[in-house]
Short mmCIF file of C-alpha atoms in Angstrom, two decimals:
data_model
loop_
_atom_site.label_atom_id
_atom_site.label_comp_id
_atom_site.label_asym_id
_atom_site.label_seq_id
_atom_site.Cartn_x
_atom_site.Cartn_y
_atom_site.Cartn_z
CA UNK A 1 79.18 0.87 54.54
CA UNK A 2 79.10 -2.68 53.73
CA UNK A 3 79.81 -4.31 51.14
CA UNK A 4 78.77 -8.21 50.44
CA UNK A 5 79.96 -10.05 47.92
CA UNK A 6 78.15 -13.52 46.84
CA UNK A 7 79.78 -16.71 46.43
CA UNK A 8 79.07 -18.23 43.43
CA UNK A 9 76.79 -21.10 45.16
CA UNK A 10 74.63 -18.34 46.21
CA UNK A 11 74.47 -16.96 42.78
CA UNK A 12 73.16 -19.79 41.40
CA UNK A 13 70.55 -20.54 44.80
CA UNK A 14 69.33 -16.71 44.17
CA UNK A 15 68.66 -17.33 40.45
CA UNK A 16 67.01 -20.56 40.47
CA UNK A 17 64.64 -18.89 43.21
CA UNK A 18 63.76 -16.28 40.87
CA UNK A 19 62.91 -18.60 37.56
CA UNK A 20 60.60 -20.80 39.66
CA UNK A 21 58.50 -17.78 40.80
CA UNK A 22 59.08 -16.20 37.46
CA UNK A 23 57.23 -19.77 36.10
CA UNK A 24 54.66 -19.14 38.61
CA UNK A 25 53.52 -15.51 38.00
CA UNK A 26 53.26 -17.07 34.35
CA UNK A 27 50.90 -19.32 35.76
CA UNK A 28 48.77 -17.12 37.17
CA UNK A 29 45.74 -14.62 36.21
CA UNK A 30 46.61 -10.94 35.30
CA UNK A 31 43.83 -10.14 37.55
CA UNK A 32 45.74 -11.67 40.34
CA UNK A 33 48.77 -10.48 39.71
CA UNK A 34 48.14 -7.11 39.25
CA UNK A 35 47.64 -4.72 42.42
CA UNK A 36 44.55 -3.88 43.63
CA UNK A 37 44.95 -0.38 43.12
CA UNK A 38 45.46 -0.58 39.09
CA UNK A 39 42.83 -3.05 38.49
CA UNK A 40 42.43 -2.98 34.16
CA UNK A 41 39.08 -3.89 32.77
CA UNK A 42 39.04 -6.42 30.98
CA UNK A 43 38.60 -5.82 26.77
CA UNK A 44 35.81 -7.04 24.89
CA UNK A 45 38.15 -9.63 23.66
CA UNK A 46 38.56 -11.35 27.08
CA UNK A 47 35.38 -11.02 27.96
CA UNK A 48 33.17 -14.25 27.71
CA UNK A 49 29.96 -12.57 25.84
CA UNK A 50 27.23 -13.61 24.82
CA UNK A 51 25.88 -12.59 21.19
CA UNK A 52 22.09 -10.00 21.49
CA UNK A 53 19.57 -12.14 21.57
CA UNK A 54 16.40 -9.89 20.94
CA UNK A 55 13.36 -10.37 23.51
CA UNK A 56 11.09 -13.20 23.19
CA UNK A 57 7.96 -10.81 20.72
CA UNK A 58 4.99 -10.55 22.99
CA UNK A 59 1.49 -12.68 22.26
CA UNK A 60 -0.22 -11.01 19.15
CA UNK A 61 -3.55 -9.73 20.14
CA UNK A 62 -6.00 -11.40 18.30
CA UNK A 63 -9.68 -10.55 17.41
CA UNK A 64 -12.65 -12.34 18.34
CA UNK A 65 -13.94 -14.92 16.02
CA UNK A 66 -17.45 -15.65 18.02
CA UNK A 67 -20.02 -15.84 15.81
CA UNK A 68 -23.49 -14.99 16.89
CA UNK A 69 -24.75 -17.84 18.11
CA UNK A 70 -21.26 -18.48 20.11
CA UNK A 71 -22.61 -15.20 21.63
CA UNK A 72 -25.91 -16.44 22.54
CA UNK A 73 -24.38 -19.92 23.72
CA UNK A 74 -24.90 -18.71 27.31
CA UNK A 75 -27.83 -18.90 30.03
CA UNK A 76 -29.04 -15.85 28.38
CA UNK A 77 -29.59 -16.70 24.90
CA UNK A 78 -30.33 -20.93 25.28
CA UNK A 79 -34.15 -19.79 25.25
CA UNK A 80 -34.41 -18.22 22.40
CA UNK A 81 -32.76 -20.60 19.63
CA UNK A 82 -35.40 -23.13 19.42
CA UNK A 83 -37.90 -20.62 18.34
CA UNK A 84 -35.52 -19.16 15.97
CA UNK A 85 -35.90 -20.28 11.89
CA UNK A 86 -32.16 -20.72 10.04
CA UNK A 87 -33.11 -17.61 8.23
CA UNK A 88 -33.91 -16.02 11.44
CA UNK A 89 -30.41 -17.19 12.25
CA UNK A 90 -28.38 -16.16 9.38
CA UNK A 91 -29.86 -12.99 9.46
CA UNK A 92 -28.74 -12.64 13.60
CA UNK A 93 -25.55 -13.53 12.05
CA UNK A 94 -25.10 -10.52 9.42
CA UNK A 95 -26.29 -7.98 11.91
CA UNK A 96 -23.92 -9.31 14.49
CA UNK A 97 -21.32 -9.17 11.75
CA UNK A 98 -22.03 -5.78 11.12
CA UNK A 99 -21.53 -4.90 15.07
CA UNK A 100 -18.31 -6.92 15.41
CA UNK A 101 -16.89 -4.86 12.48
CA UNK A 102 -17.36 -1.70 13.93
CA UNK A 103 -16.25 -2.54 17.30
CA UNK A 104 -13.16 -3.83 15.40
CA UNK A 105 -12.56 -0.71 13.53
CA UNK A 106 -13.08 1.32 16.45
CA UNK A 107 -10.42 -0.43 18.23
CA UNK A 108 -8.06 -0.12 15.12
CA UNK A 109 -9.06 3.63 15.07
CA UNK A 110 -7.65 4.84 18.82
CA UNK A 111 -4.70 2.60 18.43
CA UNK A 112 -3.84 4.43 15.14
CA UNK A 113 -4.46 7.66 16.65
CA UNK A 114 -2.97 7.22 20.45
CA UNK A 115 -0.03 4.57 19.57
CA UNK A 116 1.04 6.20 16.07
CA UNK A 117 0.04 9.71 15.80
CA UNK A 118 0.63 10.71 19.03
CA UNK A 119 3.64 8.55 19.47
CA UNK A 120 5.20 10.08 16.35
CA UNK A 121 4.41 13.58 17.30
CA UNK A 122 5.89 13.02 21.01
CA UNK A 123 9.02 11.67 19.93
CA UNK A 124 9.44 14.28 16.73
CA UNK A 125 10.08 11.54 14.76
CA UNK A 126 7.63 13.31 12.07
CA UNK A 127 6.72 17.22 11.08
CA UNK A 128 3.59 18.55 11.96
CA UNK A 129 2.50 18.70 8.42
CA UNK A 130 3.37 15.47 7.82
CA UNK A 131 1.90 13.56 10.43
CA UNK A 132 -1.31 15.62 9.23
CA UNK A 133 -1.10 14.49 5.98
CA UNK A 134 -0.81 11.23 6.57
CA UNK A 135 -3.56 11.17 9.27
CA UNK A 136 -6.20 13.15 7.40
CA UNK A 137 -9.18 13.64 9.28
CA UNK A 138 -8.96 10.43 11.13
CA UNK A 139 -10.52 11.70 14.68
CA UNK A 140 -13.41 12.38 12.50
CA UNK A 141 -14.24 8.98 11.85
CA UNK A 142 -13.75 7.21 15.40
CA UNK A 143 -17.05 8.82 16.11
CA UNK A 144 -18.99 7.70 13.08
CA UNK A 145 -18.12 4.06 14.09
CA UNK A 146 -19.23 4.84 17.44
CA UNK A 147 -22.50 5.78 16.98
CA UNK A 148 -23.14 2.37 14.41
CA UNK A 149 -21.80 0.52 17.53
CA UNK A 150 -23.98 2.68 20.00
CA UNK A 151 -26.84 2.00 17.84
CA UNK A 152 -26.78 -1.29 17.17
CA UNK A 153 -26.16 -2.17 21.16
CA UNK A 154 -29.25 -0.51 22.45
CA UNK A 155 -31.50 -2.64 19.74
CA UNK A 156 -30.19 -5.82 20.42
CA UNK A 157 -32.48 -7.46 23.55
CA UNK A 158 -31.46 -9.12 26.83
CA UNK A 159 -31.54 -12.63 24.66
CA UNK A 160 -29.11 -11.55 22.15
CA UNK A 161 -31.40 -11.09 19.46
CA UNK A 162 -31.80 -7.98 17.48
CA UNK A 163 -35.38 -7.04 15.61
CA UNK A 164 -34.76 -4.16 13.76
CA UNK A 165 -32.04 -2.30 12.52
CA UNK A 166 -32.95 -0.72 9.14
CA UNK A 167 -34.10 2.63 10.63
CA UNK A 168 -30.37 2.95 12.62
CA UNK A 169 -28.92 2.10 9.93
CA UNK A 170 -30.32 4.17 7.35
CA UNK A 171 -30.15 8.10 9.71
CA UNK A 172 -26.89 6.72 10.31
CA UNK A 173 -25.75 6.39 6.55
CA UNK A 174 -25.04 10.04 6.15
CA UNK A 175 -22.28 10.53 8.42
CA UNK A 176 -20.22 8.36 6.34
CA UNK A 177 -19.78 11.95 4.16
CA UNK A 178 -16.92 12.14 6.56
CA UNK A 179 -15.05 9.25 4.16
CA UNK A 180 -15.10 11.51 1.26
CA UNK A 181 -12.56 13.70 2.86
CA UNK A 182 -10.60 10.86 4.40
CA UNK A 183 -10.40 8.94 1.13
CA UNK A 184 -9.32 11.59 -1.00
CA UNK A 185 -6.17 12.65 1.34
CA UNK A 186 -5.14 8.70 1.28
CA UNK A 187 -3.60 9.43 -2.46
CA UNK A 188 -0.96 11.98 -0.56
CA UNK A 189 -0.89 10.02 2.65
CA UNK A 190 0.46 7.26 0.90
CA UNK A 191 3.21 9.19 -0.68
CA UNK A 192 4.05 10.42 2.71
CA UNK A 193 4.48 7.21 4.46
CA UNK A 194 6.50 5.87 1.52
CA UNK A 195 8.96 8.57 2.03
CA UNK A 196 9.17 8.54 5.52
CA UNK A 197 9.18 4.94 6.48
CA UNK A 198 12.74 4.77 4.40
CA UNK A 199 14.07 7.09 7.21
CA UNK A 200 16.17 5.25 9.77
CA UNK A 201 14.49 6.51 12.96
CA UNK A 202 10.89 6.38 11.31
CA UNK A 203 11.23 2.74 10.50
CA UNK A 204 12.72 1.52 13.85
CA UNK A 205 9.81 2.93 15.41
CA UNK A 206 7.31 1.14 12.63
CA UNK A 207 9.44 -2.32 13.87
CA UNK A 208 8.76 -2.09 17.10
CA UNK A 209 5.46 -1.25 16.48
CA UNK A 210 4.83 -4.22 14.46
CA UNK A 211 6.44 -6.75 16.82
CA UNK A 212 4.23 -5.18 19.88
CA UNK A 213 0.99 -6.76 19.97
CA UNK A 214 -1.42 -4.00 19.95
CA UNK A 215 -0.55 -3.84 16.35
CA UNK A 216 -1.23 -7.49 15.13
CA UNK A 217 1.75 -7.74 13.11
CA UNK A 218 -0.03 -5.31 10.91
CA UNK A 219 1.76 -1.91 9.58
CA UNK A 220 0.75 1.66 9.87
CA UNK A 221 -0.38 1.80 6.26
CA UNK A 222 -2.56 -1.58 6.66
CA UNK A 223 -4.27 0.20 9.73
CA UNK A 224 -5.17 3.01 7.75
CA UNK A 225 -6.53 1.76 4.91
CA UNK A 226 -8.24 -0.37 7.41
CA UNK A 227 -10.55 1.95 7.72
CA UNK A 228 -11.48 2.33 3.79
CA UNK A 229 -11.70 -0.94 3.28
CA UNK A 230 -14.16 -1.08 5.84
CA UNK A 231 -16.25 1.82 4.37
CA UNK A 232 -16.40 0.08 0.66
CA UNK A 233 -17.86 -3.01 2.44
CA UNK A 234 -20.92 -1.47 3.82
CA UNK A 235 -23.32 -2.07 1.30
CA UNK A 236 -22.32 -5.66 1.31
CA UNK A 237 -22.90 -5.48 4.95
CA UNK A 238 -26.32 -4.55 4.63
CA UNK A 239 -27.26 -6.43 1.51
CA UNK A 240 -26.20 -9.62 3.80
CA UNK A 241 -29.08 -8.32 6.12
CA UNK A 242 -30.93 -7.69 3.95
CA UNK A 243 -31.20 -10.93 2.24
CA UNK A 244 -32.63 -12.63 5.27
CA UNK A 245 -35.24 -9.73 6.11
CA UNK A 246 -38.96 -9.99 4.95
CA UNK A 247 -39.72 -7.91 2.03
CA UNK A 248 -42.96 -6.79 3.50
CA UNK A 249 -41.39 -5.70 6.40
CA UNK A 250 -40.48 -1.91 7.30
CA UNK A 251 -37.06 -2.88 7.82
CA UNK A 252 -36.28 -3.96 4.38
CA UNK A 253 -37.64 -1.00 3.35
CA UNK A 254 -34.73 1.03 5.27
CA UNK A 255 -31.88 -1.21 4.48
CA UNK A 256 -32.83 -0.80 0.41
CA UNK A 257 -32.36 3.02 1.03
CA UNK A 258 -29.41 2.72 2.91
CA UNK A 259 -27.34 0.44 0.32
CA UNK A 260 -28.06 3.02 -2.09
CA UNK A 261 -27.31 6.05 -0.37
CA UNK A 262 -23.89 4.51 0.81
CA UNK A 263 -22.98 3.55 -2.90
CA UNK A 264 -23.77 7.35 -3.55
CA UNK A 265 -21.03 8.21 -0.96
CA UNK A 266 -18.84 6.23 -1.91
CA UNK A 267 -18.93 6.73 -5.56
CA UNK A 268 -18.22 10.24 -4.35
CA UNK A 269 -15.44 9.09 -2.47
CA UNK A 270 -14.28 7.36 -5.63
CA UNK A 271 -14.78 10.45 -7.52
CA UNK A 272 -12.62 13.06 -5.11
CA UNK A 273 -9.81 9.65 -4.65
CA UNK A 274 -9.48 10.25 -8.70
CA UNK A 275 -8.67 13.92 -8.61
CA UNK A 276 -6.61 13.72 -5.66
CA UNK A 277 -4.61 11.09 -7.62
CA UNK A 278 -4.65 13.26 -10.95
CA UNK A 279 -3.55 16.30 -9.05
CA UNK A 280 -0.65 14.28 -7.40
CA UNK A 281 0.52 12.80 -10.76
CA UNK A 282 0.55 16.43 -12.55
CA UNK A 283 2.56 17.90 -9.62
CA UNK A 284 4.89 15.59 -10.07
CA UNK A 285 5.71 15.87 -13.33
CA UNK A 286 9.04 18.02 -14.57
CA UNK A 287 9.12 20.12 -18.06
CA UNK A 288 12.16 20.64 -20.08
CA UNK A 289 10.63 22.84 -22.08
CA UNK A 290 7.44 25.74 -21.36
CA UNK A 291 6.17 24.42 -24.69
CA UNK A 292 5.43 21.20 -22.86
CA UNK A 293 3.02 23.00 -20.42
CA UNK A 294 -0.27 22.71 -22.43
CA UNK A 295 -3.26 23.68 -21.19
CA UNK A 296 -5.06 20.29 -21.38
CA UNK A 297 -2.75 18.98 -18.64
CA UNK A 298 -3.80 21.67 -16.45
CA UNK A 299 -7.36 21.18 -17.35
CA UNK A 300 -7.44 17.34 -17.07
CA UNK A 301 -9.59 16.02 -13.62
CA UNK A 302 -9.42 12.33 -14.10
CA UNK A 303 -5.99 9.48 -14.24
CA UNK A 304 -7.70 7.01 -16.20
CA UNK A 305 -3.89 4.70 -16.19
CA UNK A 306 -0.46 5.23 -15.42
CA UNK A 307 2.53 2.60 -15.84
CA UNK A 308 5.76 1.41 -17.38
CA UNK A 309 5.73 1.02 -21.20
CA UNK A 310 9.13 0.25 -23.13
CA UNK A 311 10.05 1.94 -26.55
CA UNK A 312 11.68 -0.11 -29.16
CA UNK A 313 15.02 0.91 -28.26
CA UNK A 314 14.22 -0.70 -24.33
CA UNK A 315 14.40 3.02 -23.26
CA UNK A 316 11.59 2.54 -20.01
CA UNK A 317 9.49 5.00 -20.20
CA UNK A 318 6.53 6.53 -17.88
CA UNK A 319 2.91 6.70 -19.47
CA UNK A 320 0.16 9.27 -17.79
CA UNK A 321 -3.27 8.46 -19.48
CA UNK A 322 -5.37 11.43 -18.41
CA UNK A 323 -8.59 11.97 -19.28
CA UNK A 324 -7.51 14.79 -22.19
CA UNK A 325 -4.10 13.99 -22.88
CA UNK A 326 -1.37 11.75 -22.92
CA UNK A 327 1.55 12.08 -21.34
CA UNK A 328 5.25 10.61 -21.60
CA UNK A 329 8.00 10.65 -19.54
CA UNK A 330 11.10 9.32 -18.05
CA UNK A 331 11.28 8.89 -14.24
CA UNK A 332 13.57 10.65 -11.89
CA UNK A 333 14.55 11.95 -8.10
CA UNK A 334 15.15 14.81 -7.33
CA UNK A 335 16.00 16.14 -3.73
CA UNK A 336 15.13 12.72 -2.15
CA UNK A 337 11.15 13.08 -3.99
CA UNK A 338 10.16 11.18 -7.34
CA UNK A 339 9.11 13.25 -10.50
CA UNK A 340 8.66 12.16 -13.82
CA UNK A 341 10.10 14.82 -16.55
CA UNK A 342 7.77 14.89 -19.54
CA UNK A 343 9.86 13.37 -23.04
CA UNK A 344 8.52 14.90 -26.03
CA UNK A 345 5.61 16.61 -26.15
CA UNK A 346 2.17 15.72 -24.97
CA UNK A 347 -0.52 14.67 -27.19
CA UNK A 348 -3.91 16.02 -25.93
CA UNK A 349 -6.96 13.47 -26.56
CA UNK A 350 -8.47 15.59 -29.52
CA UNK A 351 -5.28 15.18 -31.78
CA UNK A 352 -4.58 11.46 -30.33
CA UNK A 353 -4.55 8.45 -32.63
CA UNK A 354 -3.47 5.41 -31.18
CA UNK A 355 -3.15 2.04 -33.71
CA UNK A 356 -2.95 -1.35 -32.06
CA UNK A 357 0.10 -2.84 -33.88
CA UNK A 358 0.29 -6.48 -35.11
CA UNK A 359 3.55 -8.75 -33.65
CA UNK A 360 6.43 -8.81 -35.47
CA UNK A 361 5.89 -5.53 -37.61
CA UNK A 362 8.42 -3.76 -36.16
CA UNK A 363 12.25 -4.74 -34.97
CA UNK A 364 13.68 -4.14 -31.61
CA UNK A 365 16.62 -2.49 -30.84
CA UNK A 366 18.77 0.95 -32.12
CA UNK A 367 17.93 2.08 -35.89
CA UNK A 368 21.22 0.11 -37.16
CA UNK A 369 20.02 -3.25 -35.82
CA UNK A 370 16.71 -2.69 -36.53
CA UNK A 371 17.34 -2.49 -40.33
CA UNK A 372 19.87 -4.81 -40.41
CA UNK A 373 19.92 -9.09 -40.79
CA UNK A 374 18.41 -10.98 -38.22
CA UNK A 375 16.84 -7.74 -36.13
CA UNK A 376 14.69 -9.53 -33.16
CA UNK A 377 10.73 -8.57 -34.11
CA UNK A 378 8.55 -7.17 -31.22
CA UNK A 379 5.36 -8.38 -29.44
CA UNK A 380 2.65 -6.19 -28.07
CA UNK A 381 3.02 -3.39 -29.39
CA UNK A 382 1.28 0.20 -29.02
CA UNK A 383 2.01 3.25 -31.31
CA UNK A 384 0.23 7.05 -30.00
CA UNK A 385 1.04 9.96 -32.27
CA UNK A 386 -1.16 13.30 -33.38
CA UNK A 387 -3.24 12.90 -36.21
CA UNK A 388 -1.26 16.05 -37.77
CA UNK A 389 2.34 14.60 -37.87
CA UNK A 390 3.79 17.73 -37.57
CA UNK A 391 3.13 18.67 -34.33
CA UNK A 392 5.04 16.27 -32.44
CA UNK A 393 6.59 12.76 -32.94
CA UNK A 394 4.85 9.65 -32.46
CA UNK A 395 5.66 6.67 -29.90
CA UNK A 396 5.80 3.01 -30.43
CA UNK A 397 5.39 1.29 -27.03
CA UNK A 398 6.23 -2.08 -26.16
CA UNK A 399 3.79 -3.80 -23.02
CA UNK A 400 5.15 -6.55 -21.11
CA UNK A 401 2.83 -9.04 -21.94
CA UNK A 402 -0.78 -9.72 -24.44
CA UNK A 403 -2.49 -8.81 -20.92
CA UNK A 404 -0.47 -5.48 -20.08
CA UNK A 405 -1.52 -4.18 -23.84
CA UNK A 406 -5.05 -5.16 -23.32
CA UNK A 407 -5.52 -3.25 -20.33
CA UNK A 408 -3.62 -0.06 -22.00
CA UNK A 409 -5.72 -0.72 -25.13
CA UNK A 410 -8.91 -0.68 -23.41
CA UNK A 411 -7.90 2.33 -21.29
CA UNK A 412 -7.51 3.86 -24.59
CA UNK A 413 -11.09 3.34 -25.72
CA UNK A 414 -11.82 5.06 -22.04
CA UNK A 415 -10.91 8.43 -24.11
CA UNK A 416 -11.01 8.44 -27.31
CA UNK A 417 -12.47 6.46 -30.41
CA UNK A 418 -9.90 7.15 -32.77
CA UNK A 419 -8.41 4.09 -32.50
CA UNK A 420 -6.88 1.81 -35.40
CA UNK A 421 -5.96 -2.10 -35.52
CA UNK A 422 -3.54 -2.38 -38.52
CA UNK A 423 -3.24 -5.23 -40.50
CA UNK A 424 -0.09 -6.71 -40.65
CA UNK A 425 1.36 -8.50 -43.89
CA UNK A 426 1.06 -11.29 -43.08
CA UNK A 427 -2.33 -11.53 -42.52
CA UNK A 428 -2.97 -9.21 -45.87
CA UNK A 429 -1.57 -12.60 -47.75
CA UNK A 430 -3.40 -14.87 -45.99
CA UNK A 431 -6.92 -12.79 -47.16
CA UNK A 432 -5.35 -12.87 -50.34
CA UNK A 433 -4.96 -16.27 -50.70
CA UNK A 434 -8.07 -16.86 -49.19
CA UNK A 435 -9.90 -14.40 -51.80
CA UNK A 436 -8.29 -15.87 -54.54
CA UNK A 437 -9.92 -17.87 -57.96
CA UNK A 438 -10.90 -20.91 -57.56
CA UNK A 439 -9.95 -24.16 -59.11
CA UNK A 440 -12.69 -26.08 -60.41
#
């Protein structure tokens, strides 16, 4: 074989040859460089991305806000408003009021049902049990609106103008018996949506919800109180009508038994709503102690108030004002679900005496500071104990404000009449002084 040998001019030819394409590989892309056959991705790094930019939200779907006579404002109904009175025309207005509303509802209804309920059941985003607790009897009710609607179509003429609606009205009232049911599962409806919506999945599907426009920018919880709300305001409804509907007519007659059999349902509903909401608040209450289990907690049917009350010491305490005995506690979570475990022991309404306490009787803070110089004096101020001492301690509450005691106080009065405003020293001088000789 050969060997070559370079000169030293060649040396120096071959190495400048190799640092100006050595400068030019520097020079160019990776990408380039590199073979085709071992193409790299580039990283993220490298990569000229853009940051998310969500989609633009879709329009919100709005409701109608023709009134009646924007209604009429056509071919059809130009004949007829001359002839019409302004109370003929206000009264046009409350029935068409009254139809809008339940087409309205109706709407909100099937979109709760087909876009929620059926959404979260598909998707398993929620147990069976709990998507029936939150939904109640809610098919029950799309049909009730339905018929209103129905009703209230087929009287209304080929001008727009409806004559009579009291007799609808009034065979319809009854199936609104359905709300009773419906309203009294909202109490543990509520407490199922508030625990569910905190769920990751649960609440991603409650955002996109809310930014699609079906849902007006309006939650799942606004939707289904919707519907109560909308049950409550039916003898407003039909007072409105009412109002501009001769006395001497049969139809007045009709719409004064309707208003009052619909406050008769719903002070029904109102009724069932309370125990629902008493039977909630005992379940969730926690005993230390099986002394603490008295029967009058068991017995009670009615939450007349419930709230946050401090003690002296700033201890924030839990206050259950049923309708035969009061309640403390101290709130807590257990297993991901909120109970309130009973402090003390509970005073049923037969032993209770509750004294409204003047400001500034009684010093803030542990027993030590209390009793010492300069102790800060309290404001609005409650004290509950039994009327035999022995049985259990008393409590001295502190409200947050004069307003916050007045409502407690008058709650209070809701049960029992054993109720005492003490005098405080001050005040004792002042009637002293007041009562004292005087100088002629």
């Amino acid at each position: 074989f050969r060997v070559r040998f370079w000169s030293i001019k060649q040396k120096k030819s071959k190495r400048s040859i190799l640092t100006v394409s050595g400068s030019l590989v520097s020079l160019m892309s990776p990408n380039k460089y590199r073979k085709e056959g071992c193409k790299i991705p580039c990283s993220p790094t490298r990569q000229n991305t853009l940051p998310y930019i969500p989609p633009k939200l879709s329009p919100v779907k709005r409701r109608s806000q023709l009134t009646w006579m924007d209604s009429v404002s056509g071919e059809k109904g130009t004949s007829c408003l001359p002839s019409l009175s302004r109370t003929d025309i206000k009264r046009q207005e409350a029935i068409y009021e009254m139809y809008q509303g339940e087409k309205d509802i109706v709407d909100d209804l099937i979109t709760v049902t087909k876009l929620y309920r059926d959404s979260l059941i598909t998707l398993g985003l929620m147990s069976q049990a709990d998507v029936n607790t939150l939904f109640g009897n809610i098919d029950s009710l799309i049909p009730v609106h339905q018929d209103l609607l129905t009703r209230l179509q087929l009287q209304r003429r080929p001008d727009g103008t409806t004559q009579s609606v009291g007799k609808q009205i009034y065979e319809w009232c009854d199936s609104l018996r359905a709300y009773v049911t419906y309203c009294s599962n909202q109490i543990k409806a509520k407490s199922v949506f508030d625990e569910t919506k905190n769920e990751p999945s649960v609440d991603d599907f409650f955002q996109r919800c809310i930014a699609s426009p079906f849902s007006r920018k309006l939650d799942l919880w606004t939707l289904l109180d919707g519907a109560r709300s909308q049950f409550v305001r039916y003898p407003l409804l039909v007072r409105s009508i009412l109002k501009y509907t001769p006395s001497d007519s049969g139809d007045a007659s009709h719409l004064e038994k309707s208003i009052k059999l619909m406050e008769d349902i719903i002070r029904e509903a109102d009724l069932q709503m309370g125990v629902a909401r008493c039977e909630q608040s005992k379940s969730a209450l926690t005993y230390l102690f099986d002394e603490q289990k008295i029967p009058e907690i068991e017995a009670s049917v009615a939450l007349v108030c419930s709230g946050h009350l401090k003690s002296t010491k700033g201890n924030k305490l839990y206050v259950f004002l049923f309708d035969k005995v009061v309640v403390v506690s101290r709130s807590s979570t257990q297993g991901g679900k909120h109970h309130y475990q009973v402090f003390r022991e509970p005073i049923p309404v037969q032993e209770l005496v509750v004294e409204d306490l003047p400001d500034g009787e009684v010093k803030l803070g542990s027993f030590r500071s209390a009793f010492g110089q300069g102790g800060q004096t309290a404001k609005n101020l409650i004290r509950i104990s039994f009327q035999d001492s022995s049985k259990g301690q008393s409590h001295t509450f502190l409200a947050n404000d004069e307003h916050d005691k007045r409502q407690w106080m008058q709650a209070f009065h809701k049960i029992t009449s054993k109720i005492i405003t003490v005098v405080g020293e001050s005040k004792i001088k002042d009637r002293q002084l007041s009562c004292g000789p005087s100088q002629n």
